[in-house]
């Protein structure tokens, strides 16, 4: 039976046998299953035997593939070579065969399932029909499923003695079929094979007869694989065509949407998206870190296993007046870092918005109790352009802006200060000071401070700036705004800020000196009952900028309350609000009604807590690796605060690093179409010069679309108006970051040329 007996369009099949790195010729070389066209004989360092069924890996150092990416490149090369030789519109079936078991190590020491995961090829699991085979088969099965593999079928030899397929069939998921194939005849006695390595004519005849008999069974498996493949294509096409008719996307104008991004899976830095025009998938670099949540890469098996073990142990359990290990261990971990030196309590909720809602309730109660107020109308002190979430309470802590302009219930409840911001442009870090701030400057040095620049990122964060003229200008401005507000009878309930970087507000780098002066001003206004300081670190926390707490490390001030989410887990919704003991004590009273009557059904869900613990482990390992890598930026030490030293132990005195290549940043920042660049930690923001600034601008839309096109270097980014921002993880290879930056630079240049030509 040859290939197109299987499927009218099936032209050929190929088989890439396992890579064991040893000389491997199978004496029973009669497995002539799928003929390979003559010209596919030599793929680098892989030699197909003439009969096309075997790969001979010649012993030799150059062939010991000890790097998974090299291994994957070679397999991709072989598969592309096979696909390329198929007649147009013909269907081929290629099998990449592994050996030694799903979790056996490759040359690099990684587990096979992890090494092949980026391909996420549908897995045909060869089960074990012998005693003990049910457990080995199902363990392998679960190991594949937990890593996100589709396993359309499990195939095992029929063994009437143990009937393993029966139990296996009951235990696999509904999208997996179990097939049995007649077992081959026993091999000739060992003596015989030892004396003559070539198979005896009897054995050859037996095996050929066996294969002929097994063919219909094998054909059933191949038909099933073709059906599941066709069904998968159908589902992906349905996603592409129907998504826009059923889904209601957040932050999306459906009237203006183009074809949706059909994400078939994700791994490492990439989405694997379905390209309906080619009926195939391609990789797309997730430069949005899936709304700023990704820090250790997609499809990470350690996180998947953490979720599975907690799901298995607890599922979900109620939390009020209860405790479970993951929640307790995580709370202790968070109080130690980022809460070191100030936090004592952890309140769990579901997402950034709810974490900031909880923070506001905590701060307001503290003020009411410490200042003996009764039902006051409280205002937050905040920074213009700040974003604290999409729930109405969290929105009310932001000044009127594009995100709340169309929200009918929105009532801004605060006093907001226009922030001085920084960009890197033309070789220097330039402070952009709003007129509102400058008008409080002593005219003598207004001009001087207005043109403040810095030669290095570290200099911007240096505490020695506290004695600068600009600090005095900031102090004067802050005092005048807060005095004016209090004269209007405003009562402050909290200072709430996103340390260092306003995310949704346009990736604005706020002058850390200004935020520090604001914190100090608020704390010294009523020293006996200071207004609580809230750090909304939902975006910038958890090493997004390179530190567990960006505020503590880069502003050199610790808060009273802080919120974390996003990178805390990376794969499941979980948020925390950390608080210091004096905040907690405001809720202590004989009556329940004075308690914090706020709680979500899945508060402190064990899956989220366990995943967060694993995520923190990885983030700290990556951080320590960065800090201890000789010659890395992180190792050189700098303006990051002494306070940070008390954050997560001694290792913390590190420089403000950026994963983005500084030479390429210089070139991008020098482009006329670029107003400025901000590169902090894993975040890069490119502010495009545009007549319309801000979220409503469409200045970055074109380059975002261009970036998504292409194969091999396509990039998924989301604009914030005229700001194109990109995020990487702490694991993203420098070469990949270089490719992405190169692509952005060339598109910006093309854009500039086409604008000039227009
Ligand atoms: C998802 C979460 N609400 C968040 O942090 C998003 C901020 C706003 C993003 C605006 C956008 O991408 O269009």
mmCIF file of N, CA, C and O in Angstrom, residues 32 147 312 643:
data_model
loop_
_atom_site.group_PDB
_atom_site.id
_atom_site.type_symbol
_atom_site.label_atom_id
_atom_site.label_comp_id
_atom_site.label_asym_id
_atom_site.label_seq_id
_atom_site.Cartn_x
_atom_site.Cartn_y
_atom_site.Cartn_z
ATOM 1 N N UNK A 32 10.124 -1.377 5.327
ATOM 2 C CA UNK A 32 10.022 -0.492 4.143
ATOM 3 C C UNK A 32 8.639 0.111 4.094
ATOM 4 O O UNK A 32 7.888 -0.113 3.167
ATOM 5 N N UNK A 147 1.997 19.348 28.785
ATOM 6 C CA UNK A 147 2.836 20.273 28.015
ATOM 7 C C UNK A 147 2.095 20.830 26.798
ATOM 8 O O UNK A 147 2.675 21.493 25.963
ATOM 9 N N UNK A 312 -4.577 19.278 41.513
ATOM 10 C CA UNK A 312 -4.794 17.906 41.969
ATOM 11 C C UNK A 312 -4.969 17.849 43.483
ATOM 12 O O UNK A 312 -5.832 17.146 43.994
ATOM 13 N N UNK A 643 17.882 50.962 49.632
ATOM 14 C CA UNK A 643 16.629 50.347 50.110
ATOM 15 C C UNK A 643 16.486 48.980 49.456
ATOM 16 O O UNK A 643 16.114 48.007 50.070
#
